[in-house]
mmCIF file of C-alpha atoms and ligand atoms in Angstrom:
data_model
loop_
_atom_site.group_PDB
_atom_site.id
_atom_site.type_symbol
_atom_site.label_atom_id
_atom_site.label_comp_id
_atom_site.label_asym_id
_atom_site.label_seq_id
_atom_site.Cartn_x
_atom_site.Cartn_y
_atom_site.Cartn_z
ATOM 1 C CA MET A 13 -0.015 -0.037 -0.036
ATOM 2 C CA SER A 14 1.388 3.390 -0.882
ATOM 3 C CA ILE A 15 1.609 6.219 1.567
ATOM 4 C CA ASP A 16 -1.117 8.747 2.149
ATOM 5 C CA THR A 17 -0.709 11.578 -0.464
ATOM 6 C CA ASN A 18 -0.750 14.159 2.353
ATOM 7 C CA VAL A 19 2.559 12.773 3.748
ATOM 8 C CA PRO A 20 4.894 14.037 0.941
ATOM 9 C CA GLU A 21 3.158 17.375 1.103
ATOM 10 C CA LEU A 22 3.739 17.526 4.961
ATOM 11 C CA ILE A 23 7.308 16.553 4.449
ATOM 12 C CA ARG A 24 7.853 19.372 1.906
ATOM 13 C CA LYS A 25 6.159 21.951 4.174
ATOM 14 C CA LEU A 26 7.997 21.066 7.392
ATOM 15 C CA PRO A 27 10.892 23.510 8.140
ATOM 16 C CA LYS A 28 13.979 21.372 8.923
ATOM 17 C CA ALA A 29 17.452 21.667 10.119
ATOM 18 C CA GLU A 30 20.093 19.405 8.452
ATOM 19 C CA LEU A 31 22.699 18.372 11.061
ATOM 20 C CA HIS A 32 24.675 15.649 9.355
ATOM 21 C CA LEU A 33 25.875 16.641 5.869
ATOM 22 C CA HIS A 34 29.408 16.265 4.457
ATOM 23 C CA ILE A 35 29.833 18.985 1.934
ATOM 24 C CA GLU A 36 32.141 16.780 -0.065
ATOM 25 C CA GLY A 37 29.310 14.273 -0.162
ATOM 26 C CA THR A 38 27.152 16.741 -2.199
ATOM 27 C CA LEU A 39 29.536 16.434 -5.165
ATOM 28 C CA GLU A 40 27.227 15.189 -7.950
ATOM 29 C CA PRO A 41 28.633 13.276 -10.869
ATOM 30 C CA GLU A 42 27.898 16.149 -13.296
ATOM 31 C CA MET A 43 29.867 18.547 -11.100
ATOM 32 C CA VAL A 44 32.784 16.111 -10.891
ATOM 33 C CA PHE A 45 33.074 16.259 -14.590
ATOM 34 C CA GLU A 46 32.448 20.017 -14.859
ATOM 35 C CA LEU A 47 35.241 20.701 -12.320
ATOM 36 C CA ALA A 48 37.585 18.051 -13.762
ATOM 37 C CA GLN A 49 37.371 19.967 -17.099
ATOM 38 C CA ARG A 50 37.858 23.351 -15.454
ATOM 39 C CA ASN A 51 40.932 22.222 -13.523
ATOM 40 C CA GLN A 52 42.359 19.817 -16.094
ATOM 41 C CA VAL A 53 42.084 16.805 -13.795
ATOM 42 C CA GLN A 54 42.234 13.397 -15.339
ATOM 43 C CA LEU A 55 39.488 11.131 -14.087
ATOM 44 C CA PRO A 56 39.500 7.397 -13.865
ATOM 45 C CA PHE A 57 35.786 7.243 -15.154
ATOM 46 C CA ALA A 58 34.796 8.090 -18.699
ATOM 47 C CA SER A 59 31.309 9.505 -17.982
ATOM 48 C CA THR A 60 28.743 10.377 -15.384
ATOM 49 C CA CYS A 61 27.029 7.090 -16.052
ATOM 50 C CA GLU A 62 30.246 5.120 -15.495
ATOM 51 C CA LEU A 63 30.815 7.032 -12.297
ATOM 52 C CA ARG A 64 27.174 6.374 -11.109
ATOM 53 C CA GLU A 65 27.744 2.640 -11.812
ATOM 54 C CA GLN A 66 30.300 2.540 -9.064
ATOM 55 C CA TYR A 67 27.769 3.604 -6.396
ATOM 56 C CA ASP A 68 27.158 0.131 -5.378
ATOM 57 C CA PHE A 69 28.738 0.027 -2.022
ATOM 58 C CA LYS A 70 29.235 -2.864 0.213
ATOM 59 C CA ASP A 71 30.217 -1.032 3.254
ATOM 60 C CA LEU A 72 31.579 2.362 4.528
ATOM 61 C CA GLN A 73 35.099 1.765 3.234
ATOM 62 C CA SER A 74 33.997 1.027 -0.205
ATOM 63 C CA PHE A 75 32.123 4.273 -0.263
ATOM 64 C CA LEU A 76 35.020 6.303 1.270
ATOM 65 C CA ASP A 77 37.471 5.055 -1.386
ATOM 66 C CA LEU A 78 35.348 6.566 -4.116
ATOM 67 C CA TYR A 79 34.431 9.717 -2.061
ATOM 68 C CA TYR A 80 38.057 10.663 -1.491
ATOM 69 C CA GLN A 81 38.905 9.985 -5.152
ATOM 70 C CA ALA A 82 36.195 12.328 -6.407
ATOM 71 C CA THR A 83 37.377 15.254 -4.192
ATOM 72 C CA ALA A 84 40.553 15.509 -6.456
ATOM 73 C CA VAL A 85 38.558 17.800 -8.720
ATOM 74 C CA LEU A 86 38.062 20.380 -5.850
ATOM 75 C CA GLN A 87 40.904 22.759 -6.161
ATOM 76 C CA THR A 88 40.070 26.518 -6.004
ATOM 77 C CA GLU A 89 38.084 28.764 -3.730
ATOM 78 C CA GLN A 90 35.444 29.053 -6.527
ATOM 79 C CA ASP A 91 35.135 25.243 -6.587
ATOM 80 C CA PHE A 92 34.286 25.069 -2.922
ATOM 81 C CA PHE A 93 31.901 27.992 -3.313
ATOM 82 C CA ASP A 94 30.138 26.339 -6.334
ATOM 83 C CA LEU A 95 29.872 23.027 -4.395
ATOM 84 C CA THR A 96 28.302 24.679 -1.305
ATOM 85 C CA TRP A 97 26.093 26.969 -3.337
ATOM 86 C CA ALA A 98 24.600 24.045 -5.226
ATOM 87 C CA TYR A 99 23.811 22.292 -1.909
ATOM 88 C CA LEU A 100 22.160 25.433 -0.544
ATOM 89 C CA GLU A 101 19.828 25.476 -3.625
ATOM 90 C CA ARG A 102 18.848 21.992 -2.667
ATOM 91 C CA CYS A 103 18.063 23.152 0.806
ATOM 92 C CA VAL A 104 15.639 25.698 -0.570
ATOM 93 C CA ALA A 105 13.826 22.874 -2.423
ATOM 94 C CA ASP A 106 13.559 20.772 0.666
ATOM 95 C CA LYS A 107 12.669 23.547 3.114
ATOM 96 C CA VAL A 108 15.927 23.044 4.995
ATOM 97 C CA VAL A 109 15.983 26.444 6.805
ATOM 98 C CA HIS A 110 19.238 25.779 8.779
ATOM 99 C CA THR A 111 22.160 23.507 8.010
ATOM 100 C CA GLU A 112 25.300 22.515 9.921
ATOM 101 C CA ILE A 113 27.846 21.356 7.446
ATOM 102 C CA PHE A 114 30.840 19.095 7.845
ATOM 103 C CA PHE A 115 34.061 19.571 5.939
ATOM 104 C CA ASP A 116 37.185 17.420 6.000
ATOM 105 C CA PRO A 117 40.166 19.814 5.620
ATOM 106 C CA GLN A 118 42.697 17.012 5.682
ATOM 107 C CA THR A 119 41.332 15.473 2.493
ATOM 108 C CA HIS A 120 42.221 18.763 0.749
ATOM 109 C CA THR A 121 45.418 19.952 2.474
ATOM 110 C CA ALA A 122 46.893 16.420 1.738
ATOM 111 C CA ARG A 123 46.535 17.393 -1.963
ATOM 112 C CA ALA A 124 48.277 20.745 -1.322
ATOM 113 C CA VAL A 125 45.002 22.760 -1.378
ATOM 114 C CA PRO A 126 45.434 25.468 1.256
ATOM 115 C CA PHE A 127 43.124 25.370 4.347
ATOM 116 C CA ALA A 128 42.086 28.930 3.597
ATOM 117 C CA VAL A 129 40.939 27.998 0.094
ATOM 118 C CA VAL A 130 38.628 25.505 1.397
ATOM 119 C CA VAL A 131 37.180 27.483 4.253
ATOM 120 C CA ASP A 132 36.857 30.654 2.380
ATOM 121 C CA GLY A 133 34.949 29.084 -0.496
ATOM 122 C CA ILE A 134 32.570 27.277 1.793
ATOM 123 C CA ARG A 135 31.993 30.310 4.020
ATOM 124 C CA ARG A 136 31.411 32.757 1.082
ATOM 125 C CA ALA A 137 28.616 30.551 -0.102
ATOM 126 C CA LEU A 138 27.191 30.118 3.447
ATOM 127 C CA LEU A 139 27.152 33.826 3.993
ATOM 128 C CA GLN A 140 25.490 34.506 0.544
ATOM 129 C CA GLY A 141 23.071 31.713 1.424
ATOM 130 C CA GLU A 142 22.042 33.499 4.501
ATOM 131 C CA ARG A 143 21.664 36.854 2.720
ATOM 132 C CA GLU A 144 20.007 35.705 -0.466
ATOM 133 C CA LEU A 145 18.213 32.431 0.414
ATOM 134 C CA GLY A 146 17.525 33.022 4.172
ATOM 135 C CA ILE A 147 19.239 29.780 5.136
ATOM 136 C CA THR A 148 21.203 30.012 8.359
ATOM 137 C CA SER A 149 24.257 27.616 8.821
ATOM 138 C CA LYS A 150 27.161 26.552 11.016
ATOM 139 C CA LEU A 151 30.395 25.028 9.920
ATOM 140 C CA ILE A 152 31.874 21.896 11.647
ATOM 141 C CA MET A 153 35.462 20.845 10.876
ATOM 142 C CA CYS A 154 35.884 17.014 11.011
ATOM 143 C CA PHE A 155 39.081 15.202 11.737
ATOM 144 C CA LEU A 156 39.795 12.028 9.753
ATOM 145 C CA ARG A 157 40.010 9.185 12.195
ATOM 146 C CA HIS A 158 41.978 6.912 9.828
ATOM 147 C CA LEU A 159 44.890 9.281 10.091
ATOM 148 C CA PRO A 160 46.950 9.687 13.367
ATOM 149 C CA ALA A 161 45.807 11.835 16.233
ATOM 150 C CA ASP A 162 48.933 14.000 15.597
ATOM 151 C CA ALA A 163 47.619 14.732 12.167
ATOM 152 C CA ALA A 164 44.379 15.996 13.888
ATOM 153 C CA LEU A 165 46.401 18.177 16.253
ATOM 154 C CA ALA A 166 48.258 19.629 13.338
ATOM 155 C CA THR A 167 44.926 20.410 11.597
ATOM 156 C CA TRP A 168 43.587 22.075 14.745
ATOM 157 C CA GLU A 169 46.693 24.295 14.730
ATOM 158 C CA GLU A 170 46.205 25.111 11.037
ATOM 159 C CA ALA A 171 42.541 26.013 11.826
ATOM 160 C CA GLN A 172 43.502 28.699 14.414
ATOM 161 C CA PRO A 173 43.305 31.714 12.012
ATOM 162 C CA HIS A 174 39.793 30.583 10.751
ATOM 163 C CA LEU A 175 38.105 29.829 14.064
ATOM 164 C CA ASP A 176 35.649 32.720 13.787
ATOM 165 C CA GLY A 177 34.006 30.770 10.939
ATOM 166 C CA ILE A 178 34.104 27.368 12.492
ATOM 167 C CA HIS A 179 31.477 26.469 15.092
ATOM 168 C CA GLY A 180 32.458 22.950 15.967
ATOM 169 C CA VAL A 181 34.627 19.864 15.465
ATOM 170 C CA GLY A 182 33.630 16.400 14.396
ATOM 171 C CA LEU A 183 35.177 12.988 13.753
ATOM 172 C CA ASP A 184 34.562 10.998 10.565
ATOM 173 C CA SER A 185 35.961 8.483 8.032
ATOM 174 C CA SER A 186 36.607 4.745 8.680
ATOM 175 C CA GLU A 187 35.015 3.925 12.120
ATOM 176 C CA ARG A 188 36.065 0.327 12.718
ATOM 177 C CA ASP A 189 39.372 0.063 14.718
ATOM 178 C CA TYR A 190 39.598 3.881 15.077
ATOM 179 C CA PRO A 191 37.932 4.489 18.505
ATOM 180 C CA PRO A 192 37.007 7.986 19.728
ATOM 181 C CA ARG A 193 39.425 7.803 22.591
ATOM 182 C CA LEU A 194 42.345 8.257 20.152
ATOM 183 C CA PHE A 195 41.172 11.866 19.602
ATOM 184 C CA GLN A 196 40.436 12.834 23.216
ATOM 185 C CA ASP A 197 43.292 15.460 23.308
ATOM 186 C CA VAL A 198 42.346 17.386 20.191
ATOM 187 C CA PHE A 199 38.688 17.404 21.249
ATOM 188 C CA THR A 200 39.586 18.696 24.710
ATOM 189 C CA ARG A 201 41.518 21.555 23.102
ATOM 190 C CA ALA A 202 38.689 22.357 20.764
ATOM 191 C CA ARG A 203 36.028 22.388 23.439
ATOM 192 C CA SER A 204 38.425 24.593 25.697
ATOM 193 C CA ALA A 205 38.488 27.060 22.863
ATOM 194 C CA GLY A 206 34.666 27.240 22.982
ATOM 195 C CA LEU A 207 33.773 24.957 20.040
ATOM 196 C CA LYS A 208 31.054 22.479 20.027
ATOM 197 C CA ALA A 209 31.971 18.781 19.618
ATOM 198 C CA VAL A 210 30.183 16.047 17.735
ATOM 199 C CA ALA A 211 31.496 12.641 16.464
ATOM 200 C CA HIS A 212 30.471 9.809 14.186
ATOM 201 C CA ALA A 213 29.970 6.791 16.376
ATOM 202 C CA GLY A 214 27.935 3.627 16.136
ATOM 203 C CA GLU A 215 27.558 3.548 12.405
ATOM 204 C CA GLU A 216 29.740 0.555 11.680
ATOM 205 C CA GLY A 217 31.573 0.660 15.069
ATOM 206 C CA PRO A 218 30.174 -0.803 18.313
ATOM 207 C CA ALA A 219 27.973 0.962 20.871
ATOM 208 C CA ALA A 220 31.150 1.225 23.032
ATOM 209 C CA TYR A 221 32.415 3.873 20.673
ATOM 210 C CA ILE A 222 29.213 5.964 21.330
ATOM 211 C CA ARG A 223 30.032 5.646 25.086
ATOM 212 C CA GLU A 224 33.570 6.880 24.416
ATOM 213 C CA ALA A 225 32.308 9.772 22.330
ATOM 214 C CA VAL A 226 29.985 10.894 25.106
ATOM 215 C CA ASP A 227 32.341 10.335 28.112
ATOM 216 C CA LEU A 228 35.755 11.175 26.616
ATOM 217 C CA LEU A 229 35.018 13.596 23.755
ATOM 218 C CA GLN A 230 31.996 15.037 25.548
ATOM 219 C CA VAL A 231 30.096 15.501 22.426
ATOM 220 C CA SER A 232 26.821 17.375 22.147
ATOM 221 C CA ARG A 233 25.458 15.046 19.599
ATOM 222 C CA ILE A 234 26.253 11.608 18.094
ATOM 223 C CA ASP A 235 26.433 11.288 14.331
ATOM 224 C CA HIS A 236 24.593 8.104 13.257
ATOM 225 C CA GLY A 237 24.583 6.271 16.660
ATOM 226 C CA VAL A 238 22.138 3.586 15.402
ATOM 227 C CA ARG A 239 24.115 0.846 16.960
ATOM 228 C CA VAL A 240 23.075 2.145 20.374
ATOM 229 C CA THR A 241 20.228 -0.425 20.065
ATOM 230 C CA GLU A 242 22.864 -3.005 21.072
ATOM 231 C CA ASP A 243 23.222 -1.446 24.527
ATOM 232 C CA PRO A 244 19.886 -0.831 26.206
ATOM 233 C CA ALA A 245 21.490 1.001 29.197
ATOM 234 C CA LEU A 246 23.242 3.407 26.948
ATOM 235 C CA MET A 247 19.968 3.997 25.011
ATOM 236 C CA ASP A 248 18.258 4.983 28.250
ATOM 237 C CA GLU A 249 21.104 7.343 29.068
ATOM 238 C CA LEU A 250 20.966 9.092 25.661
ATOM 239 C CA ARG A 251 17.159 9.491 26.217
ATOM 240 C CA ASP A 252 17.582 10.750 29.776
ATOM 241 C CA ARG A 253 20.276 13.221 28.841
ATOM 242 C CA GLN A 254 18.603 14.058 25.556
ATOM 243 C CA ILE A 255 21.827 13.567 23.650
ATOM 244 C CA PRO A 256 20.606 13.760 19.938
ATOM 245 C CA LEU A 257 21.457 11.308 17.151
ATOM 246 C CA THR A 258 21.834 12.594 13.597
ATOM 247 C CA VAL A 259 20.579 9.507 11.811
ATOM 248 C CA CYS A 260 20.920 9.110 7.990
ATOM 249 C CA PRO A 261 18.518 6.430 6.740
ATOM 250 C CA LEU A 262 19.495 6.213 3.104
ATOM 251 C CA SER A 263 23.208 6.193 4.002
ATOM 252 C CA ASN A 264 22.596 3.281 6.396
ATOM 253 C CA THR A 265 20.844 1.155 3.822
ATOM 254 C CA ARG A 266 23.238 2.072 0.972
ATOM 255 C CA LEU A 267 26.207 1.183 3.156
ATOM 256 C CA CYS A 268 24.596 -1.943 4.193
ATOM 257 C CA VAL A 269 24.352 -1.202 7.886
ATOM 258 C CA TYR A 270 20.778 -2.462 7.391
ATOM 259 C CA ALA A 271 19.862 -4.761 4.538
ATOM 260 C CA ARG A 272 16.548 -2.948 4.074
ATOM 261 C CA MET A 273 14.837 0.212 5.314
ATOM 262 C CA SER A 274 12.160 -1.806 7.087
ATOM 263 C CA GLU A 275 14.913 -2.937 9.523
ATOM 264 C CA HIS A 276 15.977 0.495 10.429
ATOM 265 C CA PRO A 277 15.529 1.379 14.050
ATOM 266 C CA LEU A 278 14.822 5.112 13.533
ATOM 267 C CA ILE A 279 11.188 4.970 14.699
ATOM 268 C CA ARG A 280 11.904 2.537 17.471
ATOM 269 C CA LEU A 281 14.500 5.012 18.797
ATOM 270 C CA LEU A 282 12.108 7.883 18.482
ATOM 271 C CA ASP A 283 9.309 5.975 20.287
ATOM 272 C CA HIS A 284 11.876 5.195 23.080
ATOM 273 C CA GLY A 285 12.256 9.042 23.552
ATOM 274 C CA LEU A 286 15.613 9.676 22.013
ATOM 275 C CA VAL A 287 16.145 12.940 20.121
ATOM 276 C CA VAL A 288 16.556 11.385 16.658
ATOM 277 C CA THR A 289 16.886 13.550 13.519
ATOM 278 C CA VAL A 290 16.864 12.739 9.796
ATOM 279 C CA ASN A 291 19.690 13.793 7.597
ATOM 280 C CA SER A 292 21.304 13.006 4.241
ATOM 281 C CA ASP A 293 24.987 12.424 5.052
ATOM 282 C CA ASP A 294 26.416 12.245 1.545
ATOM 283 C CA PRO A 295 23.360 12.883 -0.673
ATOM 284 C CA ALA A 296 25.155 12.760 -4.101
ATOM 285 C CA TYR A 297 26.158 9.173 -3.306
ATOM 286 C CA PHE A 298 23.207 7.731 -1.270
ATOM 287 C CA GLY A 299 20.117 8.430 -3.397
ATOM 288 C CA GLY A 300 18.856 11.655 -2.149
ATOM 289 C CA TYR A 301 18.704 14.812 -0.023
ATOM 290 C CA VAL A 302 16.835 15.408 3.242
ATOM 291 C CA ASN A 303 13.225 15.062 1.932
ATOM 292 C CA ASP A 304 14.186 11.842 0.093
ATOM 293 C CA ASN A 305 15.268 10.490 3.465
ATOM 294 C CA TYR A 306 12.008 11.510 5.093
ATOM 295 C CA LEU A 307 10.105 9.920 2.228
ATOM 296 C CA ALA A 308 12.056 6.689 2.371
ATOM 297 C CA VAL A 309 11.298 6.490 6.031
ATOM 298 C CA ALA A 310 7.657 7.306 5.584
ATOM 299 C CA GLU A 311 7.291 4.566 2.950
ATOM 300 C CA SER A 312 9.055 1.735 4.826
ATOM 301 C CA LEU A 313 8.428 2.631 8.508
ATOM 302 C CA ARG A 314 5.108 4.227 8.269
ATOM 303 C CA PRO A 315 5.482 6.918 10.992
ATOM 304 C CA SER A 316 2.414 8.895 11.962
ATOM 305 C CA ARG A 317 2.101 12.606 10.997
ATOM 306 C CA ALA A 318 2.827 13.425 14.640
ATOM 307 C CA GLN A 319 6.018 11.392 14.456
ATOM 308 C CA LEU A 320 7.172 13.088 11.194
ATOM 309 C CA MET A 321 6.583 16.459 12.815
ATOM 310 C CA GLN A 322 8.518 15.270 15.851
ATOM 311 C CA LEU A 323 11.524 14.318 13.665
ATOM 312 C CA ALA A 324 11.551 17.925 12.150
ATOM 313 C CA ARG A 325 11.039 19.411 15.714
ATOM 314 C CA ASN A 326 14.020 17.341 16.898
ATOM 315 C CA SER A 327 16.221 18.667 14.160
ATOM 316 C CA ILE A 328 15.496 22.230 15.339
ATOM 317 C CA VAL A 329 16.014 21.405 18.994
ATOM 318 C CA ALA A 330 19.250 19.419 18.331
ATOM 319 C CA SER A 331 20.773 22.190 16.263
ATOM 320 C CA PHE A 332 23.197 24.869 17.437
ATOM 321 C CA MET A 333 20.799 27.681 16.578
ATOM 322 C CA ASP A 334 20.115 30.231 19.437
ATOM 323 C CA SER A 335 16.976 29.786 21.467
ATOM 324 C CA ASP A 336 14.980 32.572 19.680
ATOM 325 C CA GLN A 337 15.659 31.113 16.314
ATOM 326 C CA LYS A 338 14.619 27.638 17.670
ATOM 327 C CA LYS A 339 11.338 29.054 19.072
ATOM 328 C CA HIS A 340 10.549 30.632 15.763
ATOM 329 C CA TRP A 341 10.836 27.391 13.750
ATOM 330 C CA LEU A 342 9.059 25.300 16.422
ATOM 331 C CA ARG A 343 6.168 27.687 16.312
ATOM 332 C CA GLU A 344 6.028 27.324 12.502
ATOM 333 C CA ILE A 345 6.080 23.432 12.792
ATOM 334 C CA ASP A 346 3.308 23.591 15.478
ATOM 335 C CA GLY A 347 1.235 25.804 13.070
ATOM 336 C CA LEU A 348 1.162 22.979 10.582
ATOM 337 C CA THR A 349 -0.948 20.603 12.698
HETATM 338 N N1 LIG B 429 30.753 7.940 7.938
HETATM 339 C C1 LIG B 429 32.088 8.215 8.162
HETATM 340 N N2 LIG B 429 32.687 9.166 7.453
HETATM 341 C C2 LIG B 429 32.148 9.778 6.519
HETATM 342 C C3 LIG B 429 30.755 9.506 6.279
HETATM 343 C C4 LIG B 429 30.135 8.479 6.980
HETATM 344 O O1 LIG B 429 28.977 8.242 6.811
HETATM 345 N N3 LIG B 429 30.473 10.352 5.076
HETATM 346 C C5 LIG B 429 31.534 11.057 4.828
HETATM 347 N N4 LIG B 429 32.580 10.688 5.583
HETATM 348 ZN ZN1 LIG B 430 28.548 11.189 7.970
#
C-alpha cells in the first residue's frame, strides 16, 4: 500500500535543520566532470554514467574510497563556493532552513589545497546563502580518524586563523578500529576554545564507541549512533540526557548497515524518547537529499504525522541555533498541525 498523499506534502512543508551533511558528499557526478574539465584533472571514469555505476557500495570503506577519489577535482576557492552553493539551492527545495555542514580539511590539505581556500569558499557561499536564500548555517570541521591523532592536532593548529568561521569539530571516516578515545586530546583543546563537539559513532563501530564519544570527547550530539540499540542502558542514558542522534537512513541502507529500510531502528529510537533527527550524510552518493530520506522512512516505517513532525522538531532542538531562532521554527512546525 502506498503512503497517504498528504505525507509528501507535509514533508515538503516542514521546516527542517540538517545536522549531518558532508559538503564533499554533495559532489554530484555532473559537477565532478565540470570541475575536472575546469581544472584539467584526469578522471578514472569516462562518463557520469560510468561513475554512477560505481555507487554500489558494500560497506563504509568502499564508499569512502570513491568519495576521497572524487574530491581531487576540488581545487580552487570558486570550486568550494560552487559546491556549497549547489547544496544550498537543494536546501531551498527541501525547506531546510538551517544547516550544519561538515568539511574534511585533511582531504584537501593532503593534496596541497590550502586550508584557507577550502574554508573561504565554503564560508562565502554560506554567507551568501543567509543573505539571499534566508538559510542559516554553521560549519563543523571534521578530523579524519583513519589518520593519526597527531595529524588531527596539526589540523587544529592550522585552523586557528579561521576559528571565527568554525562552530564545532567532528570525527569521521573509517570507524572500525579507530575508537574516539584516540582523539580525546584534540577534542579537549577544541572544547576549551569554545567549540562544540560532535562525532560519528555507532555507524559501523560498536555501541562502546558511542559511550567513548559521550564520556571522553564530551560531544553534544552523536552522528549516526544507530548501533546504540545494542546497549539498552546506553539507549536509556542518551534518552535521559537528551543527547541527539543525527541519523541518515538512506546512508545506512546504501552502506549495508541495514539490509533494508524496514529494518531501520529510527522510529523505534524515536518511540523510546531519543532525540533522533533525519539527515542526508552524502546525498550525491546515497540516493537523495533530506526530503528523500524523510520519504524513504515514511514509505518503509510508516510513521504517523505526529512522528514526522517530531522528527522535524527534533532537528531544530538538536541544532546549534540560538533559542529565539529555535522558538521561531518550532512555532512554525506547530502551526502545521
Ligand atoms: N561515515 C564516516 N565518514 C564519512 C561518512 C560517513 O557516513 N560520510 C563521509 N565521511
Ligand atoms: Zn557522516
